Amino acid sequence: MLQPSRSRQVCLTCHWFRHHAAASCIPLLTCRLHHGLIAHGEHLTRRCQGWTDDMVRRKGWAPEGA
């Protein structure tokens, strides 16, 4: 379902992308659109047809950078 991408339109920049720390502190990368996990590393190089730009990113505000 994920397609290779060499642009900024990858899972990491998608509105649906989320990451959580599991009980053993291992990061779990998830897609809320597909209700599933994303393989480690694929969030940087792949995207799907449902990719959407996050409104926060379009406005240029990044709270995680604070």
GROMACS .gro file of N, CA, C and O in nm:
model
  264
    1MET      N    1   0.081  -0.118   0.000
    1MET     CA    2   0.000   0.000   0.000
    1MET      C    3   0.087   0.127   0.000
    1MET      O    4   0.053   0.225  -0.062
    2LEU      N    5   0.201   0.125   0.070
    2LEU     CA    6   0.290   0.240   0.071
    2LEU      C    7   0.373   0.244  -0.056
    2LEU      O    8   0.417   0.142  -0.105
    3GLN      N    9   0.395   0.365  -0.106
    3GLN     CA   10   0.473   0.383  -0.228
    3GLN      C   11   0.601   0.459  -0.195
    3GLN      O   12   0.601   0.547  -0.109
    4PRO      N   13   0.712   0.425  -0.264
    4PRO     CA   14   0.836   0.499  -0.240
    4PRO      C   15   0.816   0.647  -0.272
    4PRO      O   16   0.744   0.683  -0.365
    5SER      N   17   0.880   0.733  -0.194
    5SER     CA   18   0.871   0.877  -0.216
    5SER      C   19   1.005   0.942  -0.185
    5SER      O   20   1.067   0.911  -0.084
    6ARG      N   21   1.048   1.032  -0.273
    6ARG     CA   22   1.172   1.105  -0.251
    6ARG      C   23   1.144   1.253  -0.235
    6ARG      O   24   1.220   1.337  -0.277
    7SER      N   25   1.033   1.282  -0.173
    7SER     CA   26   0.995   1.421  -0.150
    7SER      C   27   0.967   1.438  -0.001
    7SER      O   28   0.988   1.348   0.078
    8ARG      N   29   0.919   1.554   0.036
    8ARG     CA   30   0.884   1.575   0.176
    8ARG      C   31   0.749   1.512   0.208
    8ARG      O   32   0.706   1.512   0.322
    9GLN      N   33   0.682   1.457   0.109
    9GLN     CA   34   0.552   1.393   0.130
    9GLN      C   35   0.573   1.246   0.166
    9GLN      O   36   0.549   1.157   0.085
   10VAL      N   37   0.618   1.223   0.288
   10VAL     CA   38   0.638   1.087   0.339
   10VAL      C   39   0.553   1.071   0.465
   10VAL      O   40   0.499   1.168   0.517
   11CYS      N   41   0.542   0.950   0.514
   11CYS     CA   42   0.455   0.923   0.629
   11CYS      C   43   0.485   1.015   0.747
   11CYS      O   44   0.393   1.060   0.816
   12LEU      N   45   0.612   1.044   0.771
   12LEU     CA   46   0.651   1.127   0.885
   12LEU      C   47   0.587   1.264   0.880
   12LEU      O   48   0.558   1.323   0.984
   13THR      N   49   0.560   1.318   0.763
   13THR     CA   50   0.502   1.451   0.750
   13THR      C   51   0.351   1.448   0.726
   13THR      O   52   0.291   1.551   0.701
   14CYS      N   53   0.293   1.331   0.736
   14CYS     CA   54   0.149   1.316   0.710
   14CYS      C   55   0.067   1.346   0.834
   14CYS      O   56   0.108   1.317   0.948
   15HIS      N   57  -0.049   1.401   0.813
   15HIS     CA   58  -0.143   1.433   0.921
   15HIS      C   59  -0.183   1.308   1.001
   15HIS      O   60  -0.213   1.316   1.119
   16TRP      N   61  -0.182   1.192   0.937
   16TRP     CA   62  -0.227   1.068   1.001
   16TRP      C   63  -0.117   0.997   1.080
   16TRP      O   64  -0.144   0.906   1.156
   17PHE      N   65   0.009   1.036   1.063
   17PHE     CA   66   0.122   0.969   1.126
   17PHE      C   67   0.124   0.997   1.277
   17PHE      O   68   0.107   1.110   1.321
   18ARG      N   69   0.148   0.892   1.356
   18ARG     CA   70   0.164   0.907   1.500
   18ARG      C   71   0.275   0.813   1.547
   18ARG      O   72   0.299   0.709   1.486
   19HIS      N   73   0.341   0.849   1.656
   19HIS     CA   74   0.440   0.759   1.714
   19HIS      C   75   0.415   0.751   1.865
   19HIS      O   76   0.374   0.848   1.928
   20HIS      N   77   0.436   0.633   1.919
   20HIS     CA   78   0.414   0.606   2.060
   20HIS      C   79   0.529   0.521   2.111
   20HIS      O   80   0.587   0.444   2.035
   21ALA      N   81   0.559   0.531   2.238
   21ALA     CA   82   0.660   0.444   2.299
   21ALA      C   83   0.590   0.324   2.360
   21ALA      O   84   0.498   0.340   2.440
   22ALA      N   85   0.634   0.206   2.323
   22ALA     CA   86   0.577   0.083   2.380
   22ALA      C   87   0.628   0.066   2.522
   22ALA      O   88   0.711   0.143   2.571
   23ALA      N   89   0.579  -0.035   2.590
   23ALA     CA   90   0.618  -0.061   2.729
   23ALA      C   91   0.769  -0.078   2.744
   23ALA      O   92   0.827  -0.039   2.844
   24SER      N   93   0.834  -0.131   2.644
   24SER     CA   94   0.979  -0.152   2.649
   24SER      C   95   1.056  -0.034   2.587
   24SER      O   96   1.171  -0.048   2.551
   25CYS      N   97   0.991   0.081   2.574
   25CYS     CA   98   1.049   0.205   2.519
   25CYS      C   99   1.088   0.193   2.372
   25CYS      O  100   1.170   0.269   2.323
   26ILE      N  101   1.032   0.097   2.302
   26ILE     CA  102   1.054   0.082   2.158
   26ILE      C  103   0.949   0.167   2.087
   26ILE      O  104   0.830   0.154   2.116
   27PRO      N  105   0.991   0.255   1.996
   27PRO     CA  106   0.891   0.339   1.928
   27PRO      C  107   0.802   0.258   1.835
   27PRO      O  108   0.850   0.174   1.759
   28LEU      N  109   0.672   0.285   1.841
   28LEU     CA  110   0.576   0.225   1.750
   28LEU      C  111   0.527   0.335   1.657
   28LEU      O  112   0.478   0.438   1.702
   29LEU      N  113   0.543   0.315   1.528
   29LEU     CA  114   0.501   0.411   1.428
   29LEU      C  115   0.367   0.365   1.372
   29LEU      O  116   0.354   0.251   1.327
   30THR      N  117   0.267   0.452   1.377
   30THR     CA  118   0.134   0.412   1.337
   30THR      C  119   0.072   0.509   1.237
   30THR      O  120   0.111   0.624   1.227
   31CYS      N  121  -0.026   0.458   1.164
   31CYS     CA  122  -0.105   0.537   1.071
   31CYS      C  123  -0.250   0.530   1.117
   31CYS      O  124  -0.310   0.423   1.120
   32ARG      N  125  -0.305   0.646   1.156
   32ARG     CA  126  -0.444   0.649   1.202
   32ARG      C  127  -0.542   0.627   1.088
   32ARG      O  128  -0.653   0.580   1.110
   33LEU      N  129  -0.502   0.661   0.966
   33LEU     CA  130  -0.590   0.640   0.852
   33LEU      C  131  -0.612   0.492   0.825
   33LEU      O  132  -0.724   0.447   0.804
   34HIS      N  133  -0.504   0.414   0.830
   34HIS     CA  134  -0.511   0.270   0.800
   34HIS      C  135  -0.521   0.184   0.925
   34HIS      O  136  -0.526   0.062   0.914
   35HIS      N  137  -0.519   0.247   1.042
   35HIS     CA  138  -0.528   0.175   1.169
   35HIS      C  139  -0.425   0.063   1.177
   35HIS      O  140  -0.457  -0.051   1.210
   36GLY      N  141  -0.300   0.096   1.143
   36GLY     CA  142  -0.197  -0.006   1.146
   36GLY      C  143  -0.059   0.050   1.176
   36GLY      O  144  -0.040   0.171   1.188
   37LEU      N  145   0.034  -0.042   1.190
   37LEU     CA  146   0.173  -0.006   1.217
   37LEU      C  147   0.248   0.024   1.087
   37LEU      O  148   0.215  -0.030   0.981
   38ILE      N  149   0.351   0.106   1.098
   38ILE     CA  150   0.440   0.134   0.986
   38ILE      C  151   0.576   0.075   1.022
   38ILE      O  152   0.626   0.096   1.133
   39ALA      N  153   0.635   0.001   0.931
   39ALA     CA  154   0.764  -0.061   0.957
   39ALA      C  155   0.870   0.047   0.982
   39ALA      O  156   0.868   0.153   0.919
   40HIS      N  157   0.960   0.020   1.076
   40HIS     CA  158   1.063   0.117   1.113
   40HIS      C  159   1.146   0.155   0.990
   40HIS      O  160   1.193   0.070   0.917
   41GLY      N  161   1.161   0.282   0.966
   41GLY     CA  162   1.238   0.333   0.852
   41GLY      C  163   1.152   0.370   0.733
   41GLY      O  164   1.187   0.459   0.657
   42GLU      N  165   1.038   0.303   0.715
   42GLU     CA  166   0.951   0.332   0.601
   42GLU      C  167   0.882   0.466   0.615
   42GLU      O  168   0.840   0.525   0.516
   43HIS      N  169   0.870   0.518   0.736
   43HIS     CA  170   0.806   0.648   0.757
   43HIS      C  171   0.887   0.761   0.695
   43HIS      O  172   0.835   0.868   0.669
   44LEU      N  173   1.015   0.736   0.666
   44LEU     CA  174   1.103   0.838   0.608
   44LEU      C  175   1.109   0.833   0.456
   44LEU      O  176   1.151   0.930   0.393
   45THR      N  177   1.070   0.721   0.396
   45THR     CA  178   1.088   0.703   0.252
   45THR      C  179   0.963   0.662   0.176
   45THR      O  180   0.968   0.640   0.056
   46ARG      N  181   0.849   0.652   0.245
   46ARG     CA  182   0.727   0.604   0.180
   46ARG      C  183   0.606   0.686   0.219
   46ARG      O  184   0.605   0.752   0.322
   47ARG      N  185   0.503   0.679   0.136
   47ARG     CA  186   0.375   0.745   0.164
   47ARG      C  187   0.265   0.665   0.097
   47ARG      O  188   0.292   0.573   0.020
   48CYS      N  189   0.140   0.702   0.125
   48CYS     CA  190   0.027   0.634   0.062
   48CYS      C  191  -0.059   0.736  -0.012
   48CYS      O  192  -0.034   0.857  -0.005
   49GLN      N  193  -0.162   0.689  -0.078
   49GLN     CA  194  -0.253   0.778  -0.152
   49GLN      C  195  -0.330   0.870  -0.058
   49GLN      O  196  -0.381   0.972  -0.098
   50GLY      N  197  -0.339   0.833   0.071
   50GLY     CA  198  -0.413   0.913   0.167
   50GLY      C  199  -0.330   1.021   0.235
   50GLY      O  200  -0.376   1.083   0.330
   51TRP      N  201  -0.207   1.043   0.187
   51TRP     CA  202  -0.120   1.142   0.249
   51TRP      C  203  -0.187   1.279   0.250
   51TRP      O  204  -0.241   1.324   0.150
   52THR      N  205  -0.186   1.343   0.368
   52THR     CA  206  -0.242   1.478   0.378
   52THR      C  207  -0.146   1.567   0.455
   52THR      O  208  -0.083   1.524   0.551
   53ASP      N  209  -0.137   1.691   0.412
   53ASP     CA  210  -0.049   1.788   0.477
   53ASP      C  211  -0.112   1.834   0.607
   53ASP      O  212  -0.230   1.867   0.612
   54ASP      N  213  -0.036   1.833   0.714
   54ASP     CA  214  -0.085   1.877   0.844
   54ASP      C  215  -0.101   2.028   0.844
   54ASP      O  216  -0.014   2.102   0.800
   55MET      N  217  -0.213   2.077   0.894
   55MET     CA  218  -0.238   2.222   0.897
   55MET      C  219  -0.131   2.294   0.979
   55MET      O  220  -0.091   2.404   0.945
   56VAL      N  221  -0.082   2.231   1.085
   56VAL     CA  222   0.023   2.292   1.165
   56VAL      C  223   0.147   2.315   1.080
   56VAL      O  224   0.210   2.419   1.085
   57ARG      N  225   0.183   2.216   0.998
   57ARG     CA  226   0.303   2.230   0.914
   57ARG      C  227   0.282   2.337   0.806
   57ARG      O  228   0.375   2.408   0.771
   58ARG      N  229   0.161   2.348   0.751
   58ARG     CA  230   0.136   2.450   0.649
   58ARG      C  231   0.147   2.590   0.707
   58ARG      O  232   0.186   2.683   0.639
   59LYS      N  233   0.112   2.605   0.834
   59LYS     CA  234   0.119   2.736   0.898
   59LYS      C  235   0.259   2.766   0.950
   59LYS      O  236   0.285   2.876   0.995
   60GLY      N  237   0.348   2.667   0.950
   60GLY     CA  238   0.485   2.689   0.991
   60GLY      C  239   0.510   2.684   1.140
   60GLY      O  240   0.613   2.727   1.187
   61TRP      N  241   0.418   2.626   1.216
   61TRP     CA  242   0.433   2.617   1.361
   61TRP      C  243   0.465   2.473   1.399
   61TRP      O  244   0.395   2.382   1.361
   62ALA      N  245   0.572   2.451   1.474
   62ALA     CA  246   0.612   2.316   1.512
   62ALA      C  247   0.632   2.311   1.663
   62ALA      O  248   0.739   2.343   1.713
   63PRO      N  249   0.530   2.272   1.740
   63PRO     CA  250   0.542   2.271   1.886
   63PRO      C  251   0.649   2.176   1.937
   63PRO      O  252   0.707   2.197   2.042
   64GLU      N  253   0.678   2.069   1.860
   64GLU     CA  254   0.780   1.974   1.906
   64GLU      C  255   0.920   2.035   1.900
   64GLU      O  256   1.013   1.984   1.957
   65GLY      N  257   0.936   2.146   1.831
   65GLY     CA  258   1.065   2.212   1.822
   65GLY      C  259   1.091   2.306   1.939
   65GLY      O  260   1.200   2.359   1.955
   66ALA      N  261   0.991   2.327   2.022
   66ALA     CA  262   1.006   2.421   2.135
   66ALA      C  263   1.084   2.361   2.249
   66ALA      O  264   1.095   2.248   2.270
   0.00000   0.00000   0.00000
